[in-house]
Amino acid sequence: MNILNLENVSKAFVSRVLLDGVTVGISDTDKIGVIGVNGTGKSTLLAIAAGVLEPDEGQVVKGKSVRISYLSQNPVFDDEKSVLENVADAVNGKDAHWDISGEVRARLIDFGIPDPDCSPKTLSGGQKKRAALVAAILTPCELLILDEPTNHLDHGMIEWLQTYLQNYKGAILMVTHDRYFLDQVTNQILEIDRGKTYRYEENYSGYLEKKEERMNFALAAERKAAALYRKDLAWIQRGARARSTKQKAHIQRFEALRDREKIVEERQVELNSLASRLGGKTIELTDVQKQYGSRTLFHDFTYTFNKTDRIGIVGPNGCGKSTLMKIITGKIAPDAGHVEIGQTVRIGYFSQENEELDPTQRVIDCIRDTAEYIRTTDGVITASAMCEQFLFDGEMQYSRIEKLSGGEKRRLYLLKVLMEAPNVLILDEPTNDLDIQTLRILEDYLDRFAGIIITVSHDRYFLDRVVTRIFAFGEDGLLHQSEGGYTDLLEHAKAAGIEMNFGAVGAGINKKTGAVSGGNPEAVKNADADGKTGAERYAEQKQENKKKRKLSYKEQREYDHIEDEISELEEKSQALEAEMAECATQYTKLAELTKEKEEVDARLEERMERYFELQELVDQLNANG
């Protein structure tokens, strides 16, 4: 049963058409994820559905008894009331019949608001969003509308919200960039593209498959239409005359083909590697410590970054992740220990706030202030061309930054950072407000980035996709190392019997059960019986690692020659493939070559696996060196 319908809804801002004759029906069991490139109208669609924004054309038809709870992208609070009062008023509505302050207080504390009686003026932007989320999920309703609900949540909160929404009995309409979250919560995807909507009765994984099928079909139809148009054009140019009904129909078909809306392949955000050379000395942290008042965020953190490091930093909100990033960049000083930065290091810092953007400046001038031209792997590209690749077309380049959507500002800020050609990228919550398409291309870019990547992120998919090592904040003030991505961290912890607690501020890895180890979780698990804390075992392991300062003679010799082996095997495989193509009809010879190629490829795969093992060992020795 439909509970809300958007009928032929259109909405434009100045000259930008966001929604063009959109019709969407929402039933009482729908859980719809809305996706699209930043600036296409996702938040606008949600605001119209929630009744807080009027469409230019069309109408929104809502059932008489249907209640809506809405989490906006930028919630507003009454500063004359406490946070608790704001949320309680939102939950109760205009007619308060019962006292729910106890339930609201408990949930606010769970979501990182330790003093619910404080003024909204004292809250950060992230805390305001979390308080507004509490109001949204506690408000009784038939339709829950959520605009970026996972922004500013730590991993524990995201997983709690994911489970809550999976079990939610009403309808859901939401925008989120979190792909794991979309997969687990939604049963439909609504894509907005150039003012139109496309609906898929699938979760995010199913949507990707169906979207590819739709685009392939549409492109095939466009190619046929283009070929037919070329034939009709030639016929018209030969001097066709509309002397018969058949010829009139032919001319009408030509005009319809000429005036059709062209189907083009989806625009992509294209990033080329812009990094500058990184010398031998990178960034070295020695016994770094930071505290605020009586609270120690972290202490005794020592690490030397390798040139190819892809590091993720995780932990609950308020544990000190962003503080650590600012210490690495030199924006704040540690209370103890020191940070050494090599002379060739060029840091690109993508902070949580778009702090370096002047809202009165034009898009193109913002990028030109960084660099007029930039050298990429494809040659020299102008600032304007880079803007085009980032989906800022000619008209948008001359728009003031203040007119951009929140996601478009984040995309512009990211481009500005990358135009500086850094060789160390520090990304503090890079997935906030970036659309999924931009995230996918950013991840591909990071695959090719010739430098160090350090990222704080609550996006589980992004961490699994990008990083190869994670430091997790523990409640003991130490950062515990785990090899792999976020899923690997959880698996290592589970195998080692370690309690991962990211559910509240100040929590982390339980200090009584040990540090996370990607190498041998069972060894950590067995060590629990000695009664030592995770911090003590971590320190002992660190000292043990330092004792082994070089590879064995056999390992070193293998490491020195393995790249040559791999190159030879790759060349041999390619040569066999070429030879197979030349004797495709000589079945006996072809069978012999096929068997030989399979053996070569198997050996190549084995050598590649061994290379990765040796490289990881070398990286660990360098880090502990």
Coordinates of C-alpha atoms in Angstrom, one line a residue:
M1 CA 0.0 0.0 0.0
N2 CA 1.4 3.4 -1.0
I3 CA 1.7 5.8 1.9
L4 CA 3.2 8.7 -0.1
N5 CA 3.4 9.7 -3.8
L6 CA 5.5 12.3 -5.6
E7 CA 3.6 13.1 -8.8
N8 CA 5.3 14.9 -11.7
V9 CA 7.5 16.8 -9.3
S10 CA 10.0 19.4 -10.7
K11 CA 12.4 21.6 -8.9
A12 CA 15.1 24.0 -10.1
F13 CA 17.5 26.4 -8.4
V14 CA 18.3 29.4 -10.6
S15 CA 19.2 27.7 -14.0
R16 CA 19.9 24.3 -12.6
V17 CA 17.1 21.7 -13.0
L18 CA 17.4 19.1 -10.3
L19 CA 14.2 17.2 -10.7
D20 CA 12.2 17.1 -14.0
G21 CA 8.8 15.6 -13.8
V22 CA 9.7 12.9 -11.3
T23 CA 7.0 10.5 -10.1
V24 CA 7.9 8.2 -7.2
G25 CA 5.6 6.0 -5.0
I26 CA 6.5 4.8 -1.6
S27 CA 4.8 1.8 0.0
D28 CA 4.7 0.9 3.7
T29 CA 7.4 -1.8 3.3
D30 CA 9.8 0.1 1.0
K31 CA 13.4 0.7 2.2
I32 CA 14.7 3.0 -0.6
G33 CA 18.3 4.2 -0.9
V34 CA 18.6 7.4 -3.1
I35 CA 21.9 7.7 -5.0
G36 CA 23.4 10.0 -7.6
V37 CA 26.3 12.4 -8.2
N38 CA 26.5 15.3 -5.8
G39 CA 24.3 18.2 -6.9
T40 CA 21.8 16.1 -8.7
G41 CA 19.0 16.7 -6.2
K42 CA 19.1 13.8 -3.7
S43 CA 18.6 16.1 -0.6
T44 CA 16.1 18.1 -2.5
L45 CA 14.0 15.0 -3.2
L46 CA 14.1 14.0 0.4
A47 CA 13.1 17.5 1.6
I48 CA 10.2 17.6 -0.8
A49 CA 9.0 14.2 0.3
A50 CA 9.3 15.3 4.0
G51 CA 7.2 18.4 3.2
V52 CA 9.8 21.0 4.2
L53 CA 10.4 22.1 0.6
E54 CA 7.7 22.9 -2.0
P55 CA 8.2 21.7 -5.6
D56 CA 8.0 24.1 -8.5
E57 CA 5.6 21.8 -10.3
G58 CA 3.7 18.7 -9.4
Q59 CA 2.4 17.6 -6.0
V60 CA 3.1 15.3 -3.0
V61 CA 0.2 13.2 -1.9
K62 CA 0.4 11.7 1.6
G63 CA -2.0 9.4 3.4
K64 CA -4.1 11.1 6.1
S65 CA -2.7 9.1 8.9
V66 CA 0.9 8.9 7.7
R67 CA 3.5 10.4 10.0
I68 CA 7.0 11.4 8.7
S69 CA 10.2 11.7 10.7
Y70 CA 12.9 13.6 8.9
L71 CA 16.7 13.9 9.4
S72 CA 18.0 16.8 7.4
Q73 CA 21.5 17.1 6.1
N74 CA 22.1 20.2 8.3
P75 CA 19.8 20.1 11.3
V76 CA 18.8 23.3 13.1
F77 CA 18.4 23.6 16.9
D78 CA 16.7 26.2 19.2
D79 CA 19.7 27.7 21.1
E80 CA 17.3 28.9 23.9
K81 CA 16.6 25.3 24.9
S82 CA 18.9 22.4 25.9
V83 CA 19.8 19.6 23.5
L84 CA 17.6 17.3 25.6
E85 CA 14.7 19.7 25.3
N86 CA 15.2 20.1 21.5
V87 CA 15.2 16.4 20.9
A88 CA 12.3 15.7 23.3
D89 CA 10.2 18.4 21.6
A90 CA 10.9 16.9 18.2
V91 CA 9.9 13.4 19.3
N92 CA 6.7 14.5 21.1
G93 CA 5.6 17.0 18.5
K94 CA 3.4 19.9 19.4
D95 CA 1.2 17.9 21.8
A96 CA 3.3 16.3 24.5
H97 CA 1.3 13.7 26.3
W98 CA 4.1 11.9 28.2
D99 CA 7.6 12.4 29.5
I100 CA 10.2 10.7 27.3
S101 CA 13.2 12.6 28.6
G102 CA 14.7 9.5 30.3
E103 CA 14.7 7.6 27.0
V104 CA 16.0 10.6 25.1
R105 CA 18.8 11.2 27.6
A106 CA 20.0 7.6 27.5
R107 CA 20.0 7.5 23.7
L108 CA 21.9 10.9 23.4
I109 CA 24.6 9.6 25.7
D110 CA 24.8 6.4 23.6
F111 CA 25.3 8.6 20.6
G112 CA 28.2 10.6 22.0
I113 CA 26.4 13.5 23.7
P114 CA 27.7 13.1 27.3
D115 CA 25.8 16.1 28.7
P116 CA 22.3 16.2 27.2
D117 CA 21.4 19.3 29.3
C118 CA 24.0 21.4 27.5
S119 CA 23.2 24.2 25.0
P120 CA 23.3 23.3 21.3
K121 CA 25.8 26.1 20.9
T122 CA 28.4 23.9 22.6
L123 CA 28.0 21.0 20.2
S124 CA 30.2 20.3 17.2
G125 CA 28.6 19.8 13.8
G126 CA 28.9 16.1 14.1
Q127 CA 27.3 16.1 17.6
K128 CA 24.4 18.1 16.3
K129 CA 23.9 15.6 13.5
R130 CA 23.9 12.7 16.0
A131 CA 21.4 14.5 18.3
A132 CA 19.1 15.1 15.3
L133 CA 19.5 11.4 14.4
V134 CA 18.3 10.4 17.9
A135 CA 15.3 12.7 17.4
A136 CA 14.5 11.1 14.0
I137 CA 14.6 7.5 15.1
L138 CA 12.7 8.0 18.3
T139 CA 9.9 9.9 16.6
P140 CA 6.9 7.6 16.0
C141 CA 6.2 7.5 12.2
E142 CA 5.3 5.4 9.2
L143 CA 8.0 6.9 6.9
L144 CA 11.5 7.6 8.1
I145 CA 13.5 10.0 5.9
L146 CA 17.2 10.1 6.6
D147 CA 19.7 12.3 4.8
E148 CA 23.3 11.0 5.3
P149 CA 22.6 9.3 8.7
T150 CA 26.0 7.6 8.9
N151 CA 28.0 10.8 8.7
H152 CA 29.8 11.6 12.0
L153 CA 29.0 8.1 13.4
D154 CA 31.8 5.8 14.6
H155 CA 31.8 2.1 13.5
G156 CA 29.9 0.9 16.6
M157 CA 27.1 3.5 16.1
I158 CA 26.9 2.6 12.3
E159 CA 26.5 -1.1 13.0
W160 CA 23.9 -0.4 15.7
L161 CA 21.9 1.8 13.3
Q162 CA 22.3 -0.7 10.6
T163 CA 20.7 -3.4 12.8
Y164 CA 18.0 -1.0 14.0
L165 CA 16.9 -0.1 10.4
Q166 CA 17.1 -3.7 9.3
N167 CA 14.4 -4.5 11.9
Y168 CA 12.5 -1.3 11.4
K169 CA 8.8 -2.0 10.6
G170 CA 8.0 1.2 8.6
A171 CA 9.1 2.6 5.3
I172 CA 12.6 4.2 4.9
L173 CA 13.8 6.8 2.3
M174 CA 17.4 7.7 2.7
V175 CA 20.6 9.1 1.2
T176 CA 23.9 7.5 2.2
H177 CA 27.3 6.9 0.6
D178 CA 28.0 3.9 2.9
R179 CA 27.8 1.0 0.4
Y180 CA 27.8 -1.8 3.1
F181 CA 25.0 0.1 4.9
L182 CA 23.0 0.4 1.6
D183 CA 23.5 -3.3 0.9
Q184 CA 22.3 -4.4 4.3
V185 CA 19.4 -2.0 4.9
T186 CA 17.7 -1.2 1.5
N187 CA 15.5 -3.3 -0.7
Q188 CA 15.3 -0.7 -3.5
I189 CA 17.6 1.8 -5.1
L190 CA 16.3 5.1 -6.6
E191 CA 19.0 6.7 -8.8
I192 CA 18.7 10.4 -9.8
D193 CA 20.5 11.3 -13.1
R194 CA 20.0 14.5 -15.0
G195 CA 16.7 15.3 -13.4
K196 CA 15.2 11.9 -14.0
T197 CA 14.8 8.9 -11.7
Y198 CA 15.5 5.2 -12.3
R199 CA 14.2 2.7 -9.8
Y200 CA 15.6 -0.7 -9.1
E201 CA 13.9 -3.4 -7.0
E202 CA 17.3 -4.4 -5.6
N203 CA 19.8 -3.6 -2.8
Y204 CA 23.0 -1.9 -3.8
S205 CA 24.8 -5.0 -5.1
G206 CA 21.8 -5.9 -7.2
Y207 CA 21.5 -2.3 -8.4
L208 CA 25.0 -2.4 -9.8
E209 CA 24.2 -5.4 -12.0
K210 CA 20.9 -4.1 -13.2
K211 CA 22.3 -0.6 -13.9
E212 CA 25.0 -2.1 -16.1
E213 CA 22.3 -4.1 -18.0
R214 CA 20.2 -0.9 -18.4
M215 CA 23.1 1.2 -19.6
N216 CA 24.3 -1.5 -22.1
F217 CA 20.8 -1.8 -23.5
A218 CA 20.4 2.0 -23.8
L219 CA 23.8 2.4 -25.4
A220 CA 23.1 -0.4 -27.9
A221 CA 19.8 1.3 -28.8
E222 CA 21.6 4.6 -29.2
R223 CA 24.2 3.1 -31.5
K224 CA 21.4 1.7 -33.7
A225 CA 19.6 5.1 -33.7
A226 CA 22.8 6.9 -34.6
A227 CA 23.4 4.5 -37.5
L228 CA 19.9 4.9 -38.8
Y229 CA 20.1 8.7 -38.5
R230 CA 23.3 8.8 -40.6
K231 CA 21.5 6.8 -43.3
D232 CA 18.5 9.1 -43.2
L233 CA 20.7 12.1 -43.3
A234 CA 22.4 10.9 -46.4
W235 CA 18.9 10.3 -48.0
I236 CA 17.8 13.8 -47.1
Q237 CA 21.0 15.3 -48.5
R238 CA 20.4 13.6 -51.8
G239 CA 17.4 15.9 -52.2
A240 CA 14.5 13.9 -50.9
R241 CA 11.0 15.4 -51.7
A242 CA 7.9 14.7 -49.6
R243 CA 5.8 13.7 -52.6
S244 CA 4.4 10.5 -51.0
T245 CA 3.1 9.3 -47.7
K246 CA 6.0 7.0 -47.4
Q247 CA 8.5 9.8 -48.0
K248 CA 6.7 12.0 -45.5
A249 CA 7.0 9.3 -42.9
H250 CA 10.7 8.9 -43.7
I251 CA 11.3 12.7 -43.2
Q252 CA 9.4 12.6 -39.9
R253 CA 11.5 9.7 -38.7
F254 CA 14.6 11.6 -39.6
E255 CA 13.5 14.6 -37.6
A256 CA 12.6 12.5 -34.6
L257 CA 16.0 10.9 -34.7
R258 CA 17.7 14.3 -35.1
D259 CA 15.9 15.7 -32.1
R260 CA 16.1 12.7 -29.8
E261 CA 17.7 13.0 -26.4
K262 CA 21.1 11.4 -26.9
I263 CA 22.1 8.5 -24.6
V264 CA 25.8 8.9 -23.5
E265 CA 27.9 6.9 -21.2
E266 CA 27.8 8.0 -17.6
R267 CA 30.2 10.8 -16.9
Q268 CA 33.1 9.7 -14.7
V269 CA 35.2 11.6 -12.2
E270 CA 38.7 10.9 -13.6
L271 CA 41.8 11.2 -11.5
N272 CA 45.3 10.8 -12.7
S273 CA 48.3 10.4 -10.4
L274 CA 49.7 13.9 -9.5
A275 CA 52.1 12.9 -6.8
S276 CA 55.7 14.3 -6.6
R277 CA 58.8 12.2 -5.8
L278 CA 59.2 11.0 -2.2
G279 CA 62.8 10.7 -0.9
G280 CA 64.3 8.2 1.5
K281 CA 63.1 9.8 4.7
T282 CA 59.4 10.0 5.1
I283 CA 57.6 10.7 8.4
E284 CA 58.8 9.3 11.7
L285 CA 56.8 9.4 15.0
T286 CA 58.6 8.6 18.2
D287 CA 56.8 8.1 21.5
V288 CA 54.2 10.6 20.6
Q289 CA 51.6 11.5 23.3
K290 CA 48.7 13.9 23.6
Q291 CA 46.3 14.7 26.4
Y292 CA 43.6 17.2 27.1
G293 CA 43.3 18.0 30.8
S294 CA 43.5 14.8 32.7
R295 CA 42.5 12.7 29.8
T296 CA 45.2 11.0 27.7
L297 CA 44.1 10.4 24.1
F298 CA 47.2 8.3 23.2
H299 CA 50.7 7.8 24.3
D300 CA 54.0 6.0 23.3
F301 CA 53.1 5.9 19.6
T302 CA 56.1 5.2 17.5
Y303 CA 56.0 4.5 13.8
T304 CA 58.0 5.1 10.7
F305 CA 55.9 5.4 7.5
N306 CA 57.0 3.4 4.5
K307 CA 56.8 4.8 1.0
T308 CA 54.0 2.5 0.1
D309 CA 52.0 2.6 3.3
R310 CA 48.2 2.6 3.1
I311 CA 47.2 3.2 6.8
G312 CA 43.7 3.4 8.3
I313 CA 43.1 4.9 11.7
V314 CA 39.9 3.7 13.5
G315 CA 38.4 4.2 16.9
P316 CA 35.3 5.7 18.6
N317 CA 34.3 9.3 18.3
G318 CA 36.4 11.5 20.6
C319 CA 39.3 9.1 20.9
G320 CA 41.8 11.4 19.2
K321 CA 41.9 10.2 15.5
S322 CA 41.8 13.7 14.0
T323 CA 44.2 15.0 16.7
L324 CA 46.7 12.4 15.6
M325 CA 46.3 13.5 12.0
K326 CA 46.9 17.2 13.0
I327 CA 50.1 16.1 14.9
I328 CA 51.4 14.3 11.8
T329 CA 50.7 17.4 9.6
G330 CA 52.3 19.7 12.2
K331 CA 49.1 21.7 12.8
I332 CA 49.3 20.9 16.5
A333 CA 52.3 19.8 18.7
P334 CA 52.4 16.6 20.7
D335 CA 52.7 16.9 24.5
A336 CA 55.6 14.4 24.5
G337 CA 57.7 12.7 21.8
H338 CA 58.5 14.2 18.5
V339 CA 57.7 14.0 14.7
E340 CA 60.3 14.2 12.0
I341 CA 59.4 14.9 8.4
G342 CA 61.7 14.3 5.4
Q343 CA 62.7 17.2 3.2
T344 CA 60.9 15.8 0.1
V345 CA 57.6 15.1 1.9
R346 CA 54.7 17.1 0.5
I347 CA 51.6 16.6 2.6
G348 CA 48.1 16.9 1.2
Y349 CA 45.6 17.3 4.0
F350 CA 41.9 16.7 3.3
S351 CA 40.3 17.7 6.6
Q352 CA 36.7 17.1 7.8
E353 CA 35.9 20.8 7.2
N354 CA 36.3 22.5 3.8
E355 CA 38.4 25.1 5.7
E356 CA 40.4 26.3 2.8
L357 CA 37.5 27.2 0.5
D358 CA 36.5 30.9 0.2
P359 CA 32.7 30.9 -0.4
T360 CA 32.9 34.1 -2.4
Q361 CA 35.5 32.7 -4.9
R362 CA 34.6 31.2 -8.2
V363 CA 35.3 27.5 -8.7
I364 CA 37.9 28.0 -11.4
D365 CA 39.8 30.7 -9.5
C366 CA 40.0 28.4 -6.4
I367 CA 41.8 25.7 -8.5
R368 CA 44.0 28.2 -10.4
D369 CA 45.2 29.6 -7.1
T370 CA 46.6 26.2 -6.4
A371 CA 48.0 25.5 -9.9
E372 CA 47.3 26.9 -13.5
Y373 CA 48.7 23.6 -15.0
I374 CA 49.5 20.2 -13.5
R375 CA 51.6 17.4 -14.9
T376 CA 49.8 14.0 -14.7
T377 CA 50.6 10.6 -16.1
D378 CA 48.7 11.7 -19.3
G379 CA 50.7 14.9 -19.8
V380 CA 50.1 18.5 -18.8
I381 CA 46.4 19.4 -18.0
T382 CA 45.0 22.9 -17.3
A383 CA 43.1 23.8 -14.2
S384 CA 39.9 24.1 -16.3
A385 CA 40.4 20.6 -17.8
M386 CA 40.8 19.2 -14.3
C387 CA 37.6 20.9 -13.2
E388 CA 35.9 19.3 -16.2
Q389 CA 37.1 15.9 -15.1
F390 CA 35.7 16.6 -11.7
L391 CA 32.2 17.3 -13.2
F392 CA 32.5 21.0 -12.9
D393 CA 31.5 22.0 -16.5
G394 CA 32.1 25.4 -18.1
E395 CA 29.1 27.1 -16.5
M396 CA 29.8 25.7 -13.0
Q397 CA 33.4 26.7 -13.1
Y398 CA 32.3 30.3 -13.0
S399 CA 29.8 29.8 -10.2
R400 CA 30.7 31.0 -6.7
I401 CA 31.6 28.3 -4.3
E402 CA 28.8 29.3 -1.9
K403 CA 26.2 28.2 -4.6
L404 CA 27.6 24.6 -4.6
S405 CA 25.9 21.8 -2.7
G406 CA 27.7 20.3 0.3
G407 CA 28.9 17.3 -1.7
E408 CA 30.1 19.5 -4.6
K409 CA 32.1 21.6 -2.1
R410 CA 33.7 18.4 -0.8
R411 CA 34.6 17.3 -4.3
L412 CA 36.1 20.7 -5.1
Y413 CA 38.1 20.7 -1.9
L414 CA 39.4 17.2 -2.8
L415 CA 40.5 18.4 -6.2
K416 CA 42.3 21.4 -4.6
V417 CA 44.2 19.1 -2.3
L418 CA 45.2 16.7 -5.2
M419 CA 46.3 19.6 -7.4
E420 CA 49.0 20.4 -4.9
A421 CA 50.7 17.1 -6.1
P422 CA 51.3 15.7 -2.6
N423 CA 53.3 12.5 -2.0
V424 CA 51.6 12.0 1.4
L425 CA 47.8 12.1 1.5
I426 CA 46.2 12.5 4.8
L427 CA 42.4 12.0 4.5
D428 CA 40.3 12.8 7.5
E429 CA 36.8 11.3 7.0
P430 CA 37.1 11.6 3.2
T431 CA 33.8 9.8 2.5
N432 CA 31.6 12.4 4.3
D433 CA 29.3 14.1 1.7
L434 CA 31.1 12.5 -1.3
D435 CA 28.7 10.6 -3.7
I436 CA 29.3 7.0 -4.4
Q437 CA 30.5 7.6 -8.0
T438 CA 33.2 10.0 -6.8
L439 CA 34.2 7.6 -4.0
R440 CA 34.7 4.7 -6.5
I441 CA 37.0 6.8 -8.7
L442 CA 38.8 8.2 -5.7
E443 CA 39.5 4.6 -4.7
D444 CA 40.8 3.7 -8.1
Y445 CA 43.1 6.8 -8.0
L446 CA 44.4 5.8 -4.6
D447 CA 45.3 2.4 -6.1
R448 CA 47.8 4.2 -8.4
F449 CA 48.9 6.9 -5.9
A450 CA 52.7 6.8 -5.7
G451 CA 53.1 7.8 -2.1
I452 CA 51.8 7.3 1.5
I453 CA 48.1 7.3 2.3
I454 CA 46.9 7.8 5.9
T455 CA 43.1 7.9 6.4
V456 CA 40.6 8.2 9.2
S457 CA 37.3 6.8 8.1
H458 CA 34.1 5.3 9.5
D459 CA 33.3 3.9 6.0
R460 CA 33.9 0.2 6.3
Y461 CA 33.8 -0.4 2.5
F462 CA 36.4 2.4 1.9
L463 CA 38.8 1.0 4.5
D464 CA 38.5 -2.6 3.1
R465 CA 39.0 -1.2 -0.4
V466 CA 42.0 1.2 0.3
V467 CA 44.1 0.3 3.3
T468 CA 46.5 -2.5 4.0
R469 CA 47.2 -1.8 7.7
I470 CA 45.0 -0.4 10.5
F471 CA 45.9 1.2 13.8
A472 CA 43.0 0.9 16.2
F473 CA 42.7 3.1 19.3
G474 CA 42.6 1.1 22.5
E475 CA 41.1 2.1 25.8
D476 CA 44.6 1.7 27.2
G477 CA 45.8 4.8 25.2
L478 CA 47.8 2.6 22.8
L479 CA 47.3 2.2 19.0
H480 CA 47.1 -1.4 18.1
Q481 CA 48.2 -2.6 14.7
S482 CA 46.3 -5.0 12.4
E483 CA 47.2 -6.1 8.9
G484 CA 44.6 -5.7 6.2
G485 CA 41.4 -3.7 6.1
Y486 CA 38.5 -3.2 8.5
T487 CA 36.9 -6.7 7.9
D488 CA 40.4 -8.2 8.6
L489 CA 40.6 -6.3 11.8
L490 CA 37.3 -7.8 13.0
E491 CA 38.3 -11.3 11.9
H492 CA 41.7 -11.0 13.7
A493 CA 40.0 -9.8 16.8
K494 CA 37.4 -12.5 16.8
A495 CA 40.0 -15.3 16.2
A496 CA 42.1 -13.9 19.0
G497 CA 39.2 -13.6 21.4
I498 CA 39.6 -9.8 21.6
E499 CA 36.7 -7.6 22.4
M500 CA 36.2 -4.8 19.9
N501 CA 34.2 -2.1 21.5
F502 CA 33.5 1.0 19.3
G503 CA 30.1 1.7 20.8
A504 CA 30.9 4.8 23.0
V505 CA 33.3 7.6 23.4
G506 CA 36.4 6.5 25.2
A507 CA 36.0 2.8 24.3
G508 CA 38.2 0.9 21.9
I509 CA 40.0 -2.4 22.1
N510 CA 39.6 -4.0 25.5
K511 CA 43.0 -3.7 27.2
K512 CA 42.5 -6.9 29.2
T513 CA 42.3 -9.0 26.1
G514 CA 45.3 -7.8 24.0
A515 CA 46.3 -6.1 20.9
V516 CA 45.2 -7.1 17.4
S517 CA 47.7 -9.0 15.3
G518 CA 47.2 -9.8 11.6
G519 CA 50.1 -12.2 11.6
N520 CA 49.2 -14.8 14.2
P521 CA 45.9 -14.2 16.1
E522 CA 46.2 -17.6 17.8
A523 CA 49.5 -16.6 19.4
V524 CA 47.8 -13.6 21.0
K525 CA 44.8 -15.7 22.1
N526 CA 47.1 -18.2 23.8
A527 CA 49.0 -15.4 25.6
D528 CA 45.9 -14.4 27.6
A529 CA 46.6 -17.1 30.2
D530 CA 49.8 -15.2 31.3
G531 CA 47.7 -12.5 32.9
K532 CA 49.5 -9.7 31.0
T533 CA 47.6 -6.7 29.6
G534 CA 47.4 -6.0 25.9
A535 CA 49.8 -3.0 26.4
E536 CA 52.4 -5.3 28.0
R537 CA 52.2 -7.9 25.3
Y538 CA 52.3 -5.2 22.7
A539 CA 55.5 -3.8 24.1
E540 CA 57.1 -7.2 24.3
Q541 CA 56.2 -8.0 20.7
K542 CA 57.6 -4.7 19.6
Q543 CA 60.9 -5.4 21.3
E544 CA 60.9 -8.9 19.8
N545 CA 60.4 -7.5 16.3
K546 CA 63.3 -5.1 16.8
K547 CA 65.6 -8.1 17.4
K548 CA 65.1 -9.4 13.9
R549 CA 66.6 -6.6 11.9
K550 CA 67.3 -8.4 8.6
L551 CA 66.2 -11.2 6.3
S552 CA 68.0 -14.5 6.4
Y553 CA 70.6 -15.1 3.7
K554 CA 68.2 -17.3 1.8
E555 CA 65.3 -14.9 2.1
Q556 CA 67.4 -11.9 1.0
R557 CA 68.7 -13.8 -2.0
E558 CA 65.2 -14.8 -3.0
Y559 CA 63.9 -11.2 -2.5
D560 CA 66.8 -9.8 -4.7
H561 CA 65.9 -12.1 -7.6
I562 CA 62.2 -12.6 -7.4
E563 CA 61.2 -9.6 -9.5
D564 CA 63.4 -10.8 -12.4
E565 CA 61.7 -14.2 -12.1
I566 CA 58.3 -12.7 -12.3
S567 CA 59.2 -10.6 -15.3
E568 CA 60.6 -13.6 -17.2
L569 CA 57.5 -15.7 -16.4
E570 CA 55.2 -12.8 -17.6
E571 CA 57.1 -12.5 -20.9
K572 CA 57.0 -16.3 -21.4
S573 CA 53.3 -16.4 -20.8
Q574 CA 52.7 -13.6 -23.3
A575 CA 54.9 -15.3 -25.9
L576 CA 53.0 -18.6 -25.5
E577 CA 49.7 -16.7 -25.8
A578 CA 50.9 -15.1 -29.1
E579 CA 52.1 -18.5 -30.4
M580 CA 48.7 -20.1 -29.5
A581 CA 47.0 -17.4 -31.6
E582 CA 49.1 -18.3 -34.7
C583 CA 48.3 -22.0 -34.6
A584 CA 44.7 -21.9 -33.6
T585 CA 43.8 -24.7 -36.1
Q586 CA 46.7 -27.0 -35.2
Y587 CA 44.9 -28.8 -32.4
T588 CA 47.8 -31.0 -31.3
K589 CA 50.2 -28.1 -31.1
L590 CA 47.6 -25.9 -29.5
A591 CA 46.9 -28.4 -26.7
E592 CA 50.7 -28.6 -26.0
L593 CA 51.0 -24.8 -25.8
T594 CA 47.9 -24.5 -23.6
K595 CA 49.2 -27.0 -21.1
E596 CA 52.6 -25.2 -21.1
K597 CA 51.0 -21.9 -20.6
E598 CA 48.9 -23.2 -17.7
E599 CA 52.0 -24.4 -16.0
V600 CA 53.8 -21.1 -16.5
D601 CA 50.8 -19.1 -15.2
A602 CA 50.6 -21.4 -12.1
R603 CA 54.3 -20.8 -11.4
L604 CA 53.8 -17.0 -12.0
E605 CA 50.9 -16.9 -9.5
E606 CA 53.0 -18.8 -6.9
R607 CA 55.9 -16.4 -7.4
M608 CA 53.6 -13.4 -7.0
E609 CA 52.2 -14.7 -3.8
R610 CA 55.7 -15.3 -2.5
Y611 CA 56.8 -11.8 -3.5
F612 CA 53.9 -10.3 -1.5
E613 CA 54.9 -12.3 1.5
L614 CA 58.6 -11.2 1.3
Q615 CA 57.6 -7.6 0.7
E616 CA 55.3 -7.6 3.8
L617 CA 58.2 -9.0 5.8
V618 CA 60.5 -6.3 4.5
D619 CA 58.0 -3.6 5.3
Q620 CA 57.6 -4.9 8.9
L621 CA 61.3 -5.0 9.4
N622 CA 61.6 -1.4 8.1
A623 CA 58.8 -0.3 10.4
N624 CA 60.4 -1.9 13.4
G625 CA 63.9 -1.0 12.3

